[in-house]
Each structure stands twice: as structure tokens, then as C-alpha cells.
Amino acid sequence: MSKEVRALAPNNVWNHFADLNAVPRPSKKEEKVIQFMVDFGNNLNLETFVDKVGNVIIKKPATSGMEKKKTVVMQGHIDMVHQKNTSSEFDFETQGIAMEISNGWVHAKETTLGADNGIGVAAIMG
């Protein structure tokens, strides 16, 4: 994957997106990305669990002084539409997305990028 993508601003969002895209996450086969998100929450020492339908819930306590404010829920889907060029031998079940920058745009080599909703999830992680 391109180091140029990881250098984009805001840096933390692009790095989370790159980390997420390194995990195979085709629709209907989300086991690896579910574990990735569980590990992410656990590594931050946040309450993290998976519900009966496979949603990963990560709870972060309110900032000091904000405990009585309404709860904010941020959500996005962690799977991706898995499409590739007909000539590609890319395997969505075992490979991460190869991101690169071309003509000022971030895109994937021979596959869909996974930006729907991977970039949204990366922003939440940031």
C-alpha cells in the first residue's frame, strides 16, 4: 500500500482507513473485520462487544464534565462491496485492499476502494 495514502491529512483518519482496508471485509464474510474492530476497542480499554447479529459495539465514556449530556451514537458498516476488474486475481477473502493515489485521487488497484463506509468508520475511529 502506498505510504502516500498514510501521509494524507487528517493523518489519523487516513491511517485508520489504511488499517481497516488491510483487513479482508467482503459483505457476508465479516469475521476478520469484526475481530479487527473488537481488538481496536479492547486495545483502547473500552467496553467492546459483538451483538447477536454481528454488530460491534464500542462504548466510550463521556469526557469529564459531560456525563449528563445526551449520548451520541456514531455508526457505520464495516463490510464493503467487493467488486474487481474481470482480469484481476484479487481474493477479497484473503487480501487487503491495495490503495494508491493517482491524479490526486485515492483509489484501489483493480478493486473497489471500500470507502463506503470505510472512510466513515475510520473517521469514527479517529
CSV table of N, CA and C in Angstrom, one decimal:
chain,number,residue,atom,x,y,z
A,1,MET,N,0.8,-1.2,0.0
A,1,MET,CA,0.0,0.0,0.0
A,1,MET,C,0.9,1.2,0.0
A,2,SER,N,0.4,2.3,-0.6
A,2,SER,CA,1.1,3.5,-0.8
A,2,SER,C,1.3,4.2,0.6
A,3,LYS,N,2.5,4.6,0.9
A,3,LYS,CA,2.8,5.4,2.0
A,3,LYS,C,2.2,6.8,1.8
A,4,GLU,N,2.0,7.2,0.6
A,4,GLU,CA,1.4,8.5,0.3
A,4,GLU,C,0.0,8.6,0.9
A,5,VAL,N,-0.8,7.5,0.9
A,5,VAL,CA,-2.1,7.5,1.5
A,5,VAL,C,-2.0,7.7,3.0
A,6,ARG,N,-1.1,7.1,3.7
A,6,ARG,CA,-1.0,7.2,5.1
A,6,ARG,C,-0.5,8.6,5.5
A,7,ALA,N,0.1,9.4,4.5
A,7,ALA,CA,0.6,10.7,4.8
A,7,ALA,C,-0.5,11.8,4.6
A,8,LEU,N,-1.7,11.4,4.1
A,8,LEU,CA,-2.7,12.4,3.8
A,8,LEU,C,-3.3,13.0,5.1
A,9,ALA,N,-3.8,14.1,5.1
A,9,ALA,CA,-4.5,14.8,6.2
A,9,ALA,C,-6.0,14.6,6.1
A,10,PRO,N,-6.7,14.4,7.2
A,10,PRO,CA,-6.1,14.3,8.5
A,10,PRO,C,-5.5,12.9,8.7
A,11,ASN,N,-4.3,12.9,9.2
A,11,ASN,CA,-3.5,11.7,9.2
A,11,ASN,C,-4.1,10.5,10.0
A,12,ASN,N,-4.7,10.8,11.1
A,12,ASN,CA,-5.3,9.7,11.9
A,12,ASN,C,-6.4,9.0,11.2
A,13,VAL,N,-7.2,9.8,10.4
A,13,VAL,CA,-8.3,9.2,9.7
A,13,VAL,C,-7.8,8.3,8.5
A,14,TRP,N,-6.8,8.8,7.8
A,14,TRP,CA,-6.3,8.0,6.7
A,14,TRP,C,-5.5,6.8,7.1
A,15,ASN,N,-4.9,6.9,8.3
A,15,ASN,CA,-4.2,5.7,8.8
A,15,ASN,C,-5.2,4.7,9.3
A,16,HIS,N,-6.3,5.1,9.9
A,16,HIS,CA,-7.3,4.1,10.3
A,16,HIS,C,-7.9,3.5,9.1
A,17,PHE,N,-8.2,4.3,8.1
A,17,PHE,CA,-8.7,3.7,6.8
A,17,PHE,C,-7.8,2.7,6.2
A,18,ALA,N,-6.5,3.0,6.2
A,18,ALA,CA,-5.5,2.1,5.6
A,18,ALA,C,-5.5,0.8,6.5
A,19,ASP,N,-5.5,0.9,7.8
A,19,ASP,CA,-5.5,-0.3,8.7
A,19,ASP,C,-6.8,-1.1,8.4
A,20,LEU,N,-7.9,-0.4,8.3
A,20,LEU,CA,-9.2,-1.1,8.0
A,20,LEU,C,-9.1,-1.8,6.7
A,21,ASN,N,-8.6,-1.1,5.6
A,21,ASN,CA,-8.5,-1.7,4.3
A,21,ASN,C,-7.5,-2.8,4.2
A,22,ALA,N,-6.7,-3.0,5.2
A,22,ALA,CA,-5.7,-4.1,5.2
A,22,ALA,C,-6.4,-5.4,5.6
A,23,VAL,N,-7.6,-5.3,6.1
A,23,VAL,CA,-8.3,-6.4,6.6
A,23,VAL,C,-9.4,-6.9,5.5
A,24,PRO,N,-9.4,-8.1,5.1
A,24,PRO,CA,-10.4,-8.6,4.2
A,24,PRO,C,-11.8,-8.4,4.9
A,25,ARG,N,-12.7,-7.8,4.1
A,25,ARG,CA,-14.0,-7.5,4.7
A,25,ARG,C,-15.2,-7.5,3.7
A,26,PRO,N,-15.2,-8.5,2.9
A,26,PRO,CA,-16.4,-8.6,1.9
A,26,PRO,C,-17.7,-8.8,2.6
A,27,SER,N,-18.8,-8.3,2.1
A,27,SER,CA,-20.1,-8.5,2.6
A,27,SER,C,-20.4,-10.0,2.8
A,28,LYS,N,-21.0,-10.3,3.9
A,28,LYS,CA,-21.4,-11.7,4.2
A,28,LYS,C,-20.3,-12.5,4.8
A,29,LYS,N,-19.1,-11.9,4.8
A,29,LYS,CA,-17.9,-12.7,5.4
A,29,LYS,C,-17.1,-11.7,6.2
A,30,GLU,N,-17.7,-11.2,7.3
A,30,GLU,CA,-17.2,-10.1,8.1
A,30,GLU,C,-16.4,-10.5,9.3
A,31,GLU,N,-16.1,-11.8,9.5
A,31,GLU,CA,-15.5,-12.3,10.7
A,31,GLU,C,-14.2,-11.6,11.0
A,32,LYS,N,-13.3,-11.5,10.0
A,32,LYS,CA,-12.0,-10.9,10.2
A,32,LYS,C,-12.1,-9.4,10.6
A,33,VAL,N,-13.0,-8.7,10.0
A,33,VAL,CA,-13.1,-7.2,10.3
A,33,VAL,C,-13.8,-7.0,11.6
A,34,ILE,N,-14.7,-7.9,11.9
A,34,ILE,CA,-15.4,-7.9,13.3
A,34,ILE,C,-14.3,-8.0,14.3
A,35,GLN,N,-13.4,-9.0,14.2
A,35,GLN,CA,-12.3,-9.2,15.1
A,35,GLN,C,-11.4,-8.0,15.2
A,36,PHE,N,-11.1,-7.4,14.0
A,36,PHE,CA,-10.3,-6.2,13.9
A,36,PHE,C,-10.9,-5.1,14.8
A,37,MET,N,-12.2,-4.9,14.7
A,37,MET,CA,-12.8,-3.8,15.4
A,37,MET,C,-12.9,-4.1,16.9
A,38,VAL,N,-13.1,-5.4,17.3
A,38,VAL,CA,-13.1,-5.8,18.7
A,38,VAL,C,-11.7,-5.5,19.3
A,39,ASP,N,-10.7,-5.9,18.5
A,39,ASP,CA,-9.3,-5.7,19.0
A,39,ASP,C,-9.0,-4.2,19.2
A,40,PHE,N,-9.5,-3.4,18.2
A,40,PHE,CA,-9.4,-1.9,18.3
A,40,PHE,C,-10.0,-1.4,19.6
A,41,GLY,N,-11.2,-1.7,19.9
A,41,GLY,CA,-11.9,-1.3,21.1
A,41,GLY,C,-11.2,-1.8,22.3
A,42,ASN,N,-10.8,-3.0,22.4
A,42,ASN,CA,-10.1,-3.6,23.5
A,42,ASN,C,-8.8,-3.0,23.8
A,43,ASN,N,-8.0,-2.7,22.7
A,43,ASN,CA,-6.7,-2.0,22.8
A,43,ASN,C,-6.8,-0.6,23.4
A,44,LEU,N,-8.0,0.0,23.3
A,44,LEU,CA,-8.2,1.3,23.9
A,44,LEU,C,-8.8,1.2,25.3
A,45,ASN,N,-9.0,-0.1,25.8
A,45,ASN,CA,-9.6,-0.4,27.1
A,45,ASN,C,-11.0,0.2,27.2
A,46,LEU,N,-11.7,0.1,26.0
A,46,LEU,CA,-13.1,0.5,26.0
A,46,LEU,C,-14.0,-0.7,26.1
A,47,GLU,N,-15.2,-0.6,26.6
A,47,GLU,CA,-16.2,-1.6,26.7
A,47,GLU,C,-16.5,-2.0,25.2
A,48,THR,N,-16.3,-3.2,24.8
A,48,THR,CA,-16.4,-3.7,23.4
A,48,THR,C,-17.1,-5.0,23.4
A,49,PHE,N,-18.1,-5.2,22.6
A,49,PHE,CA,-18.8,-6.5,22.4
A,49,PHE,C,-19.4,-6.6,21.1
A,50,VAL,N,-19.8,-7.8,20.7
A,50,VAL,CA,-20.5,-8.1,19.5
A,50,VAL,C,-21.9,-8.6,19.8
A,51,ASP,N,-22.9,-8.0,19.2
A,51,ASP,CA,-24.3,-8.4,19.5
A,51,ASP,C,-24.6,-9.7,18.7
A,52,LYS,N,-25.8,-10.2,18.8
A,52,LYS,CA,-26.2,-11.5,18.2
A,52,LYS,C,-26.2,-11.4,16.7
A,53,VAL,N,-26.3,-10.3,16.1
A,53,VAL,CA,-26.3,-10.2,14.6
A,53,VAL,C,-25.0,-9.7,14.0
A,54,GLY,N,-24.0,-9.5,14.9
A,54,GLY,CA,-22.7,-9.2,14.4
A,54,GLY,C,-22.3,-7.8,14.4
A,55,ASN,N,-23.1,-6.9,15.0
A,55,ASN,CA,-22.7,-5.5,15.2
A,55,ASN,C,-21.6,-5.4,16.3
A,56,VAL,N,-20.6,-4.7,16.0
A,56,VAL,CA,-19.6,-4.4,17.0
A,56,VAL,C,-19.9,-3.1,17.7
A,57,ILE,N,-20.1,-3.2,19.0
A,57,ILE,CA,-20.4,-2.0,19.8
A,57,ILE,C,-19.2,-1.7,20.7
A,58,ILE,N,-18.8,-0.4,20.6
A,58,ILE,CA,-17.6,0.1,21.4
A,58,ILE,C,-18.2,1.3,22.1
A,59,LYS,N,-18.1,1.2,23.4
A,59,LYS,CA,-18.7,2.3,24.2
A,59,LYS,C,-17.5,3.1,24.8
A,60,LYS,N,-17.6,4.4,24.7
A,60,LYS,CA,-16.6,5.3,25.2
A,60,LYS,C,-17.3,6.2,26.2
A,61,PRO,N,-16.7,6.3,27.4
A,61,PRO,CA,-17.4,7.2,28.4
A,61,PRO,C,-17.3,8.6,28.0
A,62,ALA,N,-18.2,9.4,28.6
A,62,ALA,CA,-18.2,10.8,28.3
A,62,ALA,C,-17.0,11.5,28.9
A,63,THR,N,-16.6,12.6,28.2
A,63,THR,CA,-15.5,13.4,28.7
A,63,THR,C,-15.9,14.0,30.1
A,64,SER,N,-14.9,14.1,31.0
A,64,SER,CA,-15.2,14.7,32.3
A,64,SER,C,-16.0,16.0,32.2
A,65,GLY,N,-17.1,16.1,32.9
A,65,GLY,CA,-17.9,17.2,32.9
A,65,GLY,C,-19.1,17.1,31.9
A,66,MET,N,-19.1,16.1,31.1
A,66,MET,CA,-20.1,15.9,30.0
A,66,MET,C,-21.0,14.7,30.3
A,67,GLU,N,-20.9,14.1,31.5
A,67,GLU,CA,-21.6,12.9,31.8
A,67,GLU,C,-23.1,13.0,31.7
A,68,LYS,N,-23.6,14.1,32.0
A,68,LYS,CA,-25.1,14.3,32.0
A,68,LYS,C,-25.7,14.7,30.6
A,69,LYS,N,-24.8,14.8,29.6
A,69,LYS,CA,-25.3,15.2,28.3
A,69,LYS,C,-25.9,14.0,27.6
A,70,LYS,N,-26.6,14.2,26.6
A,70,LYS,CA,-27.2,13.1,25.8
A,70,LYS,C,-26.1,12.2,25.2
A,71,THR,N,-26.3,11.0,25.1
A,71,THR,CA,-25.4,10.0,24.4
A,71,THR,C,-25.4,10.3,22.9
A,72,VAL,N,-24.2,10.2,22.4
A,72,VAL,CA,-24.0,10.3,20.9
A,72,VAL,C,-23.7,8.9,20.4
A,73,VAL,N,-24.4,8.5,19.3
A,73,VAL,CA,-24.1,7.3,18.7
A,73,VAL,C,-23.5,7.5,17.3
A,74,MET,N,-22.4,6.9,17.1
A,74,MET,CA,-21.8,7.0,15.8
A,74,MET,C,-21.7,5.6,15.2
A,75,GLN,N,-22.2,5.5,13.9
A,75,GLN,CA,-22.3,4.2,13.4
A,75,GLN,C,-21.9,4.2,11.9
A,76,GLY,N,-21.5,3.0,11.4
A,76,GLY,CA,-21.1,2.8,10.0
A,76,GLY,C,-21.0,1.3,9.8
A,77,HIS,N,-21.1,0.9,8.6
A,77,HIS,CA,-20.9,-0.5,8.3
A,77,HIS,C,-19.5,-0.8,8.0
A,78,ILE,N,-19.0,-2.0,8.4
A,78,ILE,CA,-17.6,-2.3,8.3
A,78,ILE,C,-17.3,-3.2,7.1
A,79,ASP,N,-18.3,-3.8,6.5
A,79,ASP,CA,-18.1,-4.6,5.3
A,79,ASP,C,-18.0,-3.7,4.1
A,80,MET,N,-17.7,-4.3,3.0
A,80,MET,CA,-17.6,-3.5,1.7
A,80,MET,C,-18.1,-4.2,0.6
A,81,VAL,N,-18.5,-3.5,-0.4
A,81,VAL,CA,-18.9,-4.1,-1.7
A,81,VAL,C,-17.7,-4.6,-2.4
A,82,HIS,N,-17.7,-5.9,-2.7
A,82,HIS,CA,-16.4,-6.4,-3.2
A,82,HIS,C,-16.6,-6.7,-4.7
A,83,GLN,N,-16.0,-5.8,-5.5
A,83,GLN,CA,-16.0,-5.9,-6.9
A,83,GLN,C,-14.6,-5.7,-7.4
A,84,LYS,N,-14.2,-6.4,-8.5
A,84,LYS,CA,-12.9,-6.3,-9.0
A,84,LYS,C,-12.9,-6.3,-10.5
A,85,ASN,N,-11.9,-5.9,-11.1
A,85,ASN,CA,-11.7,-5.9,-12.6
A,85,ASN,C,-11.8,-7.4,-13.0
A,86,THR,N,-12.4,-7.7,-14.2
A,86,THR,CA,-12.5,-9.1,-14.6
A,86,THR,C,-11.2,-9.8,-14.8
A,87,SER,N,-10.1,-9.0,-15.1
A,87,SER,CA,-8.8,-9.6,-15.3
A,87,SER,C,-8.0,-9.8,-14.0
A,88,SER,N,-8.6,-9.3,-12.9
A,88,SER,CA,-7.9,-9.3,-11.6
A,88,SER,C,-8.0,-10.7,-10.9
A,89,GLU,N,-6.9,-11.1,-10.3
A,89,GLU,CA,-6.9,-12.4,-9.5
A,89,GLU,C,-7.1,-12.1,-8.0
A,90,PHE,N,-7.4,-10.9,-7.7
A,90,PHE,CA,-7.6,-10.4,-6.3
A,90,PHE,C,-8.6,-11.3,-5.5
A,91,ASP,N,-8.2,-11.7,-4.3
A,91,ASP,CA,-9.1,-12.5,-3.5
A,91,ASP,C,-9.6,-11.7,-2.2
A,92,PHE,N,-10.8,-11.3,-2.3
A,92,PHE,CA,-11.4,-10.4,-1.2
A,92,PHE,C,-11.4,-11.1,0.2
A,93,GLU,N,-11.4,-12.5,0.2
A,93,GLU,CA,-11.5,-13.2,1.4
A,93,GLU,C,-10.1,-13.3,2.1
A,94,THR,N,-9.0,-13.1,1.4
A,94,THR,CA,-7.7,-13.2,2.0
A,94,THR,C,-6.8,-12.0,1.9
A,95,GLN,N,-7.1,-11.1,1.0
A,95,GLN,CA,-6.3,-9.9,0.7
A,95,GLN,C,-6.9,-8.6,1.2
A,96,GLY,N,-6.0,-7.7,1.6
A,96,GLY,CA,-6.5,-6.3,1.9
A,96,GLY,C,-6.5,-5.5,0.6
A,97,ILE,N,-7.1,-4.4,0.7
A,97,ILE,CA,-7.2,-3.5,-0.5
A,97,ILE,C,-5.9,-2.8,-0.7
A,98,ALA,N,-5.5,-2.8,-1.9
A,98,ALA,CA,-4.2,-2.1,-2.3
A,98,ALA,C,-4.6,-0.7,-2.7
A,99,MET,N,-4.4,0.3,-1.8
A,99,MET,CA,-4.7,1.7,-2.1
A,99,MET,C,-3.6,2.4,-2.7
A,100,GLU,N,-3.9,3.4,-3.5
A,100,GLU,CA,-2.8,4.2,-4.1
A,100,GLU,C,-3.5,5.6,-4.5
A,101,ILE,N,-2.6,6.5,-4.8
A,101,ILE,CA,-3.0,7.8,-5.2
A,101,ILE,C,-2.6,8.0,-6.7
A,102,SER,N,-3.6,8.4,-7.5
A,102,SER,CA,-3.4,8.7,-8.9
A,102,SER,C,-4.1,10.0,-9.3
A,103,ASN,N,-3.4,10.9,-9.9
A,103,ASN,CA,-4.0,12.2,-10.3
A,103,ASN,C,-4.8,12.8,-9.2
A,104,GLY,N,-4.2,12.8,-7.9
A,104,GLY,CA,-4.8,13.4,-6.8
A,104,GLY,C,-6.0,12.7,-6.1
A,105,TRP,N,-6.3,11.5,-6.6
A,105,TRP,CA,-7.4,10.7,-6.1
A,105,TRP,C,-6.9,9.4,-5.4
A,106,VAL,N,-7.5,9.1,-4.3
A,106,VAL,CA,-7.2,7.8,-3.6
A,106,VAL,C,-8.1,6.8,-4.3
A,107,HIS,N,-7.5,5.7,-4.7
A,107,HIS,CA,-8.3,4.6,-5.3
A,107,HIS,C,-7.6,3.3,-5.0
A,108,ALA,N,-8.3,2.2,-5.4
A,108,ALA,CA,-7.8,0.9,-5.2
A,108,ALA,C,-7.3,0.3,-6.5
A,109,LYS,N,-6.3,-0.5,-6.4
A,109,LYS,CA,-5.7,-1.2,-7.6
A,109,LYS,C,-6.6,-2.4,-7.9
A,110,GLU,N,-7.3,-2.3,-9.0
A,110,GLU,CA,-8.1,-3.4,-9.6
A,110,GLU,C,-9.3,-3.8,-8.8
A,111,THR,N,-9.7,-3.1,-7.8
A,111,THR,CA,-10.9,-3.4,-7.0
A,111,THR,C,-11.6,-2.1,-6.5
A,112,THR,N,-12.8,-2.3,-5.9
A,112,THR,CA,-13.4,-1.2,-5.3
A,112,THR,C,-12.6,-0.8,-4.1
A,113,LEU,N,-12.7,0.4,-3.6
A,113,LEU,CA,-11.9,1.0,-2.6
A,113,LEU,C,-12.4,0.7,-1.2
A,114,GLY,N,-13.7,0.5,-1.0
A,114,GLY,CA,-14.2,0.2,0.3
A,114,GLY,C,-14.4,1.5,1.1
A,115,ALA,N,-14.5,2.6,0.4
A,115,ALA,CA,-14.7,3.9,1.1
A,115,ALA,C,-16.1,4.0,1.6
A,116,ASP,N,-17.1,3.3,1.0
A,116,ASP,CA,-18.4,3.2,1.6
A,116,ASP,C,-18.5,2.0,2.4
A,117,ASN,N,-18.4,2.1,3.6
A,117,ASN,CA,-18.4,3.2,4.5
A,117,ASN,C,-17.1,3.2,5.3
A,118,GLY,N,-16.1,2.6,4.7
A,118,GLY,CA,-14.8,2.5,5.4
A,118,GLY,C,-14.2,3.8,5.9
A,119,ILE,N,-14.3,4.9,5.1
A,119,ILE,CA,-13.8,6.2,5.5
A,119,ILE,C,-14.6,6.8,6.6
A,120,GLY,N,-15.9,6.5,6.6
A,120,GLY,CA,-16.7,6.9,7.8
A,120,GLY,C,-16.4,6.2,9.0
A,121,VAL,N,-16.1,4.9,9.0
A,121,VAL,CA,-15.7,4.2,10.1
A,121,VAL,C,-14.3,4.7,10.6
A,122,ALA,N,-13.4,5.0,9.7
A,122,ALA,CA,-12.1,5.5,10.0
A,122,ALA,C,-12.2,6.8,10.7
A,123,ALA,N,-13.1,7.6,10.3
A,123,ALA,CA,-13.4,8.9,11.0
A,123,ALA,C,-13.9,8.7,12.4
A,124,ILE,N,-14.8,7.8,12.6
A,124,ILE,CA,-15.2,7.5,13.9
A,124,ILE,C,-14.1,6.9,14.8
A,125,MET,N,-13.3,6.1,14.2
A,125,MET,CA,-12.1,5.5,15.0
A,125,MET,C,-11.1,6.6,15.4
A,126,GLY,N,-11.0,7.7,14.6
A,126,GLY,CA,-10.1,8.7,14.8
A,126,GLY,C,-10.4,9.5,16.0
